[in-house]
Amino acid sequence: MKRVNRNKVLLVIPAYNEADNLERVINHIRDDFPQYDYVVINDGSTDATRKVCADNNYNILDLPVNVGLTGAIKAGFRYANYYSYDYAVQIDGDGQHDPKYVVDMLERMEKTNCDIVIGSRFVNKKKPKTARMIGNNVIEFAVWMTTKGTKIHDTTSGMRLFNKKMIKQFGYNIHYSPEPDSLAYLINQGAKIEEVQVEMKERTAGVSYLNFSSSVWYMMRTLFSIIIFQWFR
Amino acid sequence: MSIYFRALLICVSLLVVFYVLRKIKKLKVRMEDSIFWLLFAAGLVLIAIFPQIIFFIGNLFGIISPANLVFLIIIALALFKIFTLSMQVSLLLEQVKVLSAELALRTVKETKEDKE
C-alpha cells in the first residue's frame, strides 16, 4: 500500500464506531478536496467502520484494538511522519468539522510561521452557556493562568493543524496528547499557536467519545496536567 | 497520633511526590496514571496536619488507635489500586491476544496476495 506522496497535507480522521457518518465525511473530502490526502484511523471499531472503508476503498489505518482518541491520533501522526507529510490536520470522523476551513488554517500557518493552528469556534463568536462550555472556560482560564496570559478561545477544539515539528513530538512522546494541557505546555516551550474562526456542526449519528463520568475524569486529568505536571514533564 | 508519626507521614508523602514527578520527567509513567499517587500523598499529608479527621472517623467506628485507622485507610486504598491494576492487566492480556491474532491474519493475507 505504498502511496505516492502527491501533496504535503494529510487529514487525520480518527473514527470509533462511525460507520453511519464516515461515508458522508470521506466522500465530501474525496470529491470536494482532492488536493488533500487523508487517512481514516479505525480505532478498533465494533461496528461496520472497517467494512465501509473497504467497500469504498478509503485509505485506512486499521488499528486492531481500541486505543482511544489519543492513541488513534498518535497512529495518524506516525503515519504522517512515515510518509513525510509537512502538515497534519486532525479532523473528527463524525462530520463536525468541515474541511473547507483547512485552507484558511494553512494560510494562517504559512503567514505567521506558527506551529499549531486551532480551528476555533469562539474567536469572534460568544460561547453558549452549556455545561460543556463551563468546562471549556475553566480549562481556558487554567491555560491563561499558566502561560503568562496567553488567550486561547477554544482549547478543546478537535480541529487542529500541526506542522512537521509538532507531528514528530505528538507521534513519539508519551506525554503529548492532542489535548489542552499539551497546548499550555507547548506555549511555555516557545511554540506559536494561532486560531482561525470555524463553524462546527452538531454530530448527526453515532456516539461521542465523551459521556458524563469520562468528562469528569477528562477535566481532572486536564487540570492536573496544566496546573501541576506541566512544570515537571 | 504522636508528633513523630505525623512527621513520618509527611516525610514519606513528600518522598512519594518527588519520586512520582521524577518518573514523569523520565517518561516512565503517564501523567494520568500518576494522579492517584499524588492524591494519595496529599491525603496522607492532610491526615498528618489535621489528625482530627482521623479521630472523628475513629470515634464513628469505635477504632481506639488512630494509627490503626490510618493503616486501614492505606490498605484499603492499596487494595483498590491493586484491583484496578488487575483490571488493566486483564484488558492488556486480551488486547495482546487480539493483536497477535490480527497480526497473524494480516500476515497470511499479505503472503496470499504476494503469491497471486
CSV table of C-alpha atoms in Angstrom, one decimal:
chain,number,residue,atom,x,y,z
A,1,MET,CA,0.0,0.0,0.0
A,2,LYS,CA,2.8,2.4,-0.8
A,3,ARG,CA,1.3,5.7,-1.8
A,4,VAL,CA,2.9,8.3,-3.9
A,5,ASN,CA,3.2,11.5,-1.8
A,6,ARG,CA,1.4,13.9,-4.1
A,7,ASN,CA,0.7,16.5,-1.5
A,8,LYS,CA,2.1,17.7,1.7
A,9,VAL,CA,-1.1,17.9,3.7
A,10,LEU,CA,-2.6,14.9,5.5
A,11,LEU,CA,-6.1,14.9,7.1
A,12,VAL,CA,-6.0,12.5,10.0
A,13,ILE,CA,-9.5,11.3,10.7
A,14,PRO,CA,-9.9,9.1,13.9
A,15,ALA,CA,-13.1,7.0,13.7
A,16,TYR,CA,-14.5,4.9,16.5
A,17,ASN,CA,-17.8,3.3,15.5
A,18,GLU,CA,-18.5,6.0,12.9
A,19,ALA,CA,-19.9,3.7,10.2
A,20,ASP,CA,-23.1,5.9,9.9
A,21,ASN,CA,-21.1,9.1,9.4
A,22,LEU,CA,-18.0,8.1,7.6
A,23,GLU,CA,-19.2,7.8,4.0
A,24,ARG,CA,-20.6,11.3,4.1
A,25,VAL,CA,-17.5,12.7,5.7
A,26,ILE,CA,-14.9,11.0,3.5
A,27,ASN,CA,-16.9,11.3,0.2
A,28,HIS,CA,-17.0,15.1,0.9
A,29,ILE,CA,-13.3,15.2,1.3
A,30,ARG,CA,-12.6,12.9,-1.7
A,31,ASP,CA,-14.9,14.7,-4.1
A,32,ASP,CA,-14.5,18.3,-3.0
A,33,PHE,CA,-11.0,18.5,-1.7
A,34,PRO,CA,-8.9,16.1,-3.8
A,35,GLN,CA,-5.8,18.2,-3.1
A,36,TYR,CA,-5.6,16.8,0.4
A,37,ASP,CA,-4.5,13.3,1.3
A,38,TYR,CA,-6.5,11.7,4.1
A,39,VAL,CA,-6.2,8.7,6.3
A,40,VAL,CA,-9.0,7.2,8.4
A,41,ILE,CA,-7.8,5.8,11.7
A,42,ASN,CA,-10.2,3.0,12.6
A,43,ASP,CA,-9.8,2.8,16.3
A,44,GLY,CA,-10.8,-0.8,16.8
A,45,SER,CA,-14.4,-0.1,16.0
A,46,THR,CA,-17.0,-2.8,16.8
A,47,ASP,CA,-19.4,-1.6,14.1
A,48,ALA,CA,-19.1,-1.7,10.3
A,49,THR,CA,-16.5,1.1,10.1
A,50,ARG,CA,-13.9,-1.2,8.6
A,51,LYS,CA,-16.3,-2.6,6.1
A,52,VAL,CA,-17.5,0.8,5.0
A,53,CYS,CA,-13.8,1.8,4.4
A,54,ALA,CA,-13.1,-1.4,2.4
A,55,ASP,CA,-16.3,-1.1,0.3
A,56,ASN,CA,-15.5,2.4,-0.7
A,57,ASN,CA,-11.8,1.8,-1.0
A,58,TYR,CA,-10.9,4.5,1.5
A,59,ASN,CA,-7.3,5.0,2.7
A,60,ILE,CA,-7.5,3.4,6.2
A,61,LEU,CA,-5.1,2.7,9.0
A,62,ASP,CA,-6.9,-0.2,10.7
A,63,LEU,CA,-6.0,-0.5,14.4
A,64,PRO,CA,-6.9,-4.0,15.6
A,65,VAL,CA,-7.8,-2.9,19.2
A,66,ASN,CA,-9.4,0.2,20.6
A,67,VAL,CA,-6.7,2.5,22.0
A,68,GLY,CA,-8.7,5.7,22.5
A,69,LEU,CA,-8.6,9.1,20.7
A,70,THR,CA,-5.1,10.0,21.8
A,71,GLY,CA,-3.7,6.6,20.6
A,72,ALA,CA,-5.6,6.9,17.3
A,73,ILE,CA,-4.2,10.4,16.7
A,74,LYS,CA,-0.8,9.2,17.6
A,75,ALA,CA,-1.1,6.5,15.0
A,76,GLY,CA,-2.2,9.1,12.5
A,77,PHE,CA,0.8,11.3,13.2
A,78,ARG,CA,3.2,8.5,12.9
A,79,TYR,CA,1.6,7.8,9.5
A,80,ALA,CA,2.2,11.4,8.6
A,81,ASN,CA,5.8,11.2,9.7
A,82,TYR,CA,6.4,7.9,7.9
A,83,TYR,CA,5.2,9.3,4.6
A,84,SER,CA,6.9,12.6,5.3
A,85,TYR,CA,4.0,15.0,5.2
A,86,ASP,CA,4.7,18.6,6.1
A,87,TYR,CA,1.3,19.3,7.7
A,88,ALA,CA,-1.2,17.1,9.5
A,89,VAL,CA,-4.8,18.2,10.3
A,90,GLN,CA,-6.8,16.5,12.9
A,91,ILE,CA,-10.5,16.2,11.9
A,92,ASP,CA,-13.3,14.2,13.6
A,93,GLY,CA,-14.9,11.3,11.8
A,94,ASP,CA,-18.4,12.4,12.7
A,95,GLY,CA,-18.7,15.3,10.3
A,96,GLN,CA,-18.5,18.1,12.9
A,97,HIS,CA,-15.5,19.7,11.1
A,98,ASP,CA,-15.8,21.0,7.6
A,99,PRO,CA,-12.6,20.6,5.6
A,100,LYS,CA,-13.3,23.8,3.8
A,101,TYR,CA,-11.6,25.6,6.7
A,102,VAL,CA,-8.3,23.8,6.2
A,103,VAL,CA,-7.3,26.2,3.6
A,104,ASP,CA,-7.7,29.2,6.0
A,105,MET,CA,-5.7,27.3,8.6
A,106,LEU,CA,-2.9,26.5,6.2
A,107,GLU,CA,-2.8,30.1,5.0
A,108,ARG,CA,-2.5,31.3,8.6
A,109,MET,CA,0.2,28.8,9.3
A,110,GLU,CA,2.3,29.8,6.3
A,111,LYS,CA,1.7,33.5,7.0
A,112,THR,CA,2.6,33.5,10.7
A,113,ASN,CA,5.0,30.6,10.6
A,114,CYS,CA,3.4,29.1,13.7
A,115,ASP,CA,3.4,25.5,14.9
A,116,ILE,CA,-0.3,24.8,15.6
A,117,VAL,CA,-3.4,26.4,14.1
A,118,ILE,CA,-6.6,25.7,16.0
A,119,GLY,CA,-9.9,25.7,14.2
A,120,SER,CA,-11.7,27.7,16.8
A,121,ARG,CA,-15.4,28.1,17.4
A,122,PHE,CA,-15.1,31.2,19.6
A,123,VAL,CA,-12.6,33.7,18.1
A,124,ASN,CA,-15.3,36.2,17.2
A,125,LYS,CA,-18.3,34.3,18.5
A,126,LYS,CA,-19.6,34.0,22.0
A,127,LYS,CA,-19.6,30.7,23.9
A,128,PRO,CA,-23.0,29.3,24.6
A,129,LYS,CA,-23.8,28.7,28.3
A,130,THR,CA,-23.9,24.9,28.5
A,131,ALA,CA,-22.2,22.6,31.0
A,132,ARG,CA,-19.6,21.6,28.4
A,133,MET,CA,-18.7,25.3,27.9
A,134,ILE,CA,-18.3,25.9,31.6
A,135,GLY,CA,-15.6,23.1,31.5
A,136,ASN,CA,-14.2,24.8,28.4
A,137,ASN,CA,-13.9,28.1,30.3
A,138,VAL,CA,-12.2,26.5,33.3
A,139,ILE,CA,-9.6,25.0,31.0
A,140,GLU,CA,-9.2,28.2,29.1
A,141,PHE,CA,-8.6,30.0,32.4
A,142,ALA,CA,-6.1,27.4,33.6
A,143,VAL,CA,-4.2,27.8,30.3
A,144,TRP,CA,-4.3,31.6,30.5
A,145,MET,CA,-3.0,31.5,34.1
A,146,THR,CA,-0.1,29.2,33.4
A,147,THR,CA,1.1,30.8,30.2
A,148,LYS,CA,1.6,34.4,31.2
A,149,GLY,CA,-1.8,35.4,29.9
A,150,THR,CA,-1.9,33.7,26.5
A,151,LYS,CA,-5.5,33.7,25.3
A,152,ILE,CA,-6.8,30.6,23.5
A,153,HIS,CA,-10.5,30.8,22.8
A,154,ASP,CA,-11.2,27.2,22.0
A,155,THR,CA,-8.7,24.9,23.8
A,156,THR,CA,-10.9,21.8,23.4
A,157,SER,CA,-11.5,22.2,19.7
A,158,GLY,CA,-10.8,18.9,17.9
A,159,MET,CA,-9.8,20.5,14.6
A,160,ARG,CA,-6.2,21.4,14.7
A,161,LEU,CA,-3.4,21.8,12.1
A,162,PHE,CA,0.1,20.8,13.1
A,163,ASN,CA,3.5,21.4,11.4
A,164,LYS,CA,6.2,18.9,10.9
A,165,LYS,CA,7.9,19.6,14.2
A,166,MET,CA,4.7,19.1,16.1
A,167,ILE,CA,3.9,15.9,14.1
A,168,LYS,CA,7.1,14.4,15.4
A,169,GLN,CA,6.5,15.4,19.0
A,170,PHE,CA,2.9,14.2,19.1
A,171,GLY,CA,3.7,11.0,17.4
A,172,TYR,CA,6.6,9.9,19.5
A,173,ASN,CA,6.5,11.4,23.0
A,174,ILE,CA,4.5,9.7,25.8
A,175,HIS,CA,3.3,12.9,27.3
A,176,TYR,CA,1.9,14.6,24.2
A,177,SER,CA,-1.8,14.1,23.7
A,178,PRO,CA,-3.8,16.4,21.4
A,179,GLU,CA,-5.5,18.0,24.4
A,180,PRO,CA,-5.4,21.4,26.1
A,181,ASP,CA,-2.6,20.5,28.5
A,182,SER,CA,-0.2,19.9,25.7
A,183,LEU,CA,-1.2,23.3,24.2
A,184,ALA,CA,-0.3,25.1,27.5
A,185,TYR,CA,3.0,23.1,27.8
A,186,LEU,CA,3.9,23.9,24.2
A,187,ILE,CA,3.2,27.6,24.6
A,188,ASN,CA,5.6,27.6,27.6
A,189,GLN,CA,8.2,25.7,25.4
A,190,GLY,CA,8.0,28.6,22.9
A,191,ALA,CA,5.7,27.1,20.3
A,192,LYS,CA,3.4,29.5,18.5
A,193,ILE,CA,-0.3,28.7,18.4
A,194,GLU,CA,-2.8,30.6,16.3
A,195,GLU,CA,-6.6,30.4,16.0
A,196,VAL,CA,-8.9,30.6,13.0
A,197,GLN,CA,-12.6,31.0,13.3
A,198,VAL,CA,-14.6,28.0,12.0
A,199,GLU,CA,-18.2,26.8,12.3
A,200,MET,CA,-18.9,23.3,13.6
A,201,LYS,CA,-21.9,21.2,13.1
A,202,GLU,CA,-23.6,19.0,15.7
A,203,ARG,CA,-23.0,15.3,15.1
A,204,THR,CA,-25.8,13.7,13.2
A,205,ALA,CA,-25.2,10.0,14.1
A,206,GLY,CA,-23.1,7.8,16.3
A,207,VAL,CA,-21.9,8.4,19.8
A,208,SER,CA,-19.3,10.9,21.1
A,209,TYR,CA,-16.2,9.8,22.9
A,210,LEU,CA,-17.3,11.8,26.0
A,211,ASN,CA,-20.0,10.8,28.5
A,212,PHE,CA,-20.6,12.2,32.0
A,213,SER,CA,-18.1,10.2,34.1
A,214,SER,CA,-15.4,10.4,31.4
A,215,SER,CA,-16.0,14.2,31.2
A,216,VAL,CA,-15.3,14.5,34.9
A,217,TRP,CA,-12.1,12.4,34.5
A,218,TYR,CA,-11.2,14.4,31.5
A,219,MET,CA,-11.5,17.7,33.5
A,220,MET,CA,-9.4,16.3,36.3
A,221,ARG,CA,-6.7,14.9,34.1
A,222,THR,CA,-6.5,18.1,32.1
A,223,LEU,CA,-6.4,20.4,35.1
A,224,PHE,CA,-3.8,18.3,36.9
A,225,SER,CA,-1.7,18.3,33.8
A,226,ILE,CA,-1.9,22.0,33.2
A,227,ILE,CA,-1.5,23.1,36.8
A,228,ILE,CA,0.9,20.6,38.2
A,229,PHE,CA,2.5,18.2,35.7
A,230,GLN,CA,3.3,20.9,33.2
A,231,TRP,CA,6.3,22.1,35.3
A,232,PHE,CA,7.8,18.6,35.7
A,233,ARG,CA,7.3,16.9,32.4
B,1,MET,CA,-1.1,10.1,66.9
B,2,SER,CA,2.3,11.2,68.1
B,3,ILE,CA,4.1,14.1,66.5
B,4,TYR,CA,6.8,11.6,65.2
B,5,PHE,CA,4.2,9.6,63.4
B,6,ARG,CA,2.8,12.7,61.8
B,7,ALA,CA,6.3,13.9,60.8
B,8,LEU,CA,6.9,10.4,59.3
B,9,LEU,CA,3.7,10.6,57.2
B,10,ILE,CA,4.7,14.0,55.8
B,11,CYS,CA,8.2,12.9,55.0
B,12,VAL,CA,7.1,9.8,53.2
B,13,SER,CA,4.5,11.7,51.3
B,14,LEU,CA,7.0,14.2,50.1
B,15,LEU,CA,9.3,11.4,49.0
B,16,VAL,CA,6.5,9.8,47.1
B,17,VAL,CA,5.6,13.1,45.3
B,18,PHE,CA,9.3,13.7,44.4
B,19,TYR,CA,9.7,10.1,43.1
B,20,VAL,CA,6.5,10.2,41.0
B,21,LEU,CA,7.3,13.6,39.5
B,22,ARG,CA,10.8,12.3,38.6
B,23,LYS,CA,9.4,9.3,36.9
B,24,ILE,CA,7.1,11.6,34.8
B,25,LYS,CA,10.1,13.6,33.8
B,26,LYS,CA,11.9,10.4,32.7
B,27,LEU,CA,8.9,9.4,30.6
B,28,LYS,CA,8.4,6.3,32.8
B,29,VAL,CA,4.8,6.9,33.7
B,30,ARG,CA,1.8,8.6,32.0
B,31,MET,CA,0.6,11.7,33.7
B,32,GLU,CA,-2.9,10.4,34.2
B,33,ASP,CA,-1.7,7.3,35.9
B,34,SER,CA,0.3,9.4,38.5
B,35,ILE,CA,-2.7,11.4,39.6
B,36,PHE,CA,-3.7,8.6,42.0
B,37,TRP,CA,-0.4,8.6,43.7
B,38,LEU,CA,-0.2,12.4,44.1
B,39,LEU,CA,-3.7,12.4,45.6
B,40,PHE,CA,-2.7,9.5,47.9
B,41,ALA,CA,0.3,11.5,49.2
B,42,ALA,CA,-1.8,14.7,49.6
B,43,GLY,CA,-4.3,12.7,51.7
B,44,LEU,CA,-1.6,11.5,54.0
B,45,VAL,CA,-0.3,15.0,54.4
B,46,LEU,CA,-3.8,16.2,55.2
B,47,ILE,CA,-4.2,13.5,57.9
B,48,ALA,CA,-0.8,14.4,59.4
B,49,ILE,CA,-1.7,18.1,59.6
B,50,PHE,CA,-5.3,17.6,60.7
B,51,PRO,CA,-5.4,14.4,62.8
B,52,GLN,CA,-8.8,15.5,64.0
B,53,ILE,CA,-10.2,13.9,60.8
B,54,ILE,CA,-8.8,10.5,61.9
B,55,PHE,CA,-10.1,11.0,65.5
B,56,PHE,CA,-13.5,11.8,64.2
B,57,ILE,CA,-13.8,8.8,61.9
B,58,GLY,CA,-12.2,6.6,64.6
B,59,ASN,CA,-14.9,7.6,67.1
B,60,LEU,CA,-17.6,6.9,64.5
B,61,PHE,CA,-16.5,3.3,64.0
B,62,GLY,CA,-15.1,2.6,67.5
B,63,ILE,CA,-11.5,2.3,66.5
B,64,ILE,CA,-9.3,3.1,69.5
B,65,SER,CA,-5.9,3.7,68.0
B,66,PRO,CA,-5.9,6.4,65.3
B,67,ALA,CA,-2.7,4.9,63.8
B,68,ASN,CA,-4.6,1.7,63.1
B,69,LEU,CA,-7.2,3.7,61.2
B,70,VAL,CA,-4.5,5.3,59.1
B,71,PHE,CA,-3.1,1.8,58.3
B,72,LEU,CA,-6.6,0.6,57.5
B,73,ILE,CA,-7.2,3.5,55.1
B,74,ILE,CA,-3.8,3.0,53.4
B,75,ILE,CA,-4.5,-0.8,53.0
B,76,ALA,CA,-8.0,-0.1,51.6
B,77,LEU,CA,-6.7,2.3,49.0
B,78,ALA,CA,-3.8,0.0,48.1
B,79,LEU,CA,-6.3,-2.9,47.6
B,80,PHE,CA,-8.4,-0.7,45.4
B,81,LYS,CA,-5.4,0.2,43.4
B,82,ILE,CA,-4.4,-3.5,43.1
B,83,PHE,CA,-7.8,-4.3,41.8
B,84,THR,CA,-7.8,-1.5,39.2
B,85,LEU,CA,-4.4,-2.7,38.1
B,86,SER,CA,-5.7,-6.2,37.9
B,87,MET,CA,-8.5,-5.0,35.6
B,88,GLN,CA,-6.0,-3.2,33.4
B,89,VAL,CA,-3.8,-6.3,33.2
B,90,SER,CA,-6.8,-8.4,32.1
B,91,LEU,CA,-7.6,-5.8,29.4
B,92,LEU,CA,-4.0,-5.8,28.3
B,93,LEU,CA,-3.8,-9.6,28.1
B,94,GLU,CA,-7.0,-9.6,26.0
B,95,GLN,CA,-5.6,-6.9,23.7
B,96,VAL,CA,-2.4,-8.9,23.2
B,97,LYS,CA,-4.5,-11.8,22.1
B,98,VAL,CA,-6.4,-9.7,19.7
B,99,LEU,CA,-3.2,-8.1,18.4
B,100,SER,CA,-1.4,-11.4,17.8
B,101,ALA,CA,-4.5,-12.8,16.1
B,102,GLU,CA,-4.8,-9.8,13.9
B,103,LEU,CA,-1.1,-9.7,13.1
B,104,ALA,CA,-1.2,-13.3,12.1
B,105,LEU,CA,-4.4,-12.8,10.0
B,106,ARG,CA,-2.9,-9.9,8.1
B,107,THR,CA,0.4,-11.6,7.5
B,108,VAL,CA,-1.4,-14.5,5.9
B,109,LYS,CA,-3.5,-12.1,3.8
B,110,GLU,CA,-0.3,-10.4,2.6
B,111,THR,CA,1.6,-13.6,1.7
B,112,LYS,CA,-1.5,-14.9,-0.2
B,113,GLU,CA,-1.7,-11.6,-2.1
B,114,ASP,CA,2.0,-11.8,-2.9
B,115,LYS,CA,1.6,-15.3,-4.4
B,116,GLU,CA,-1.2,-14.3,-6.6
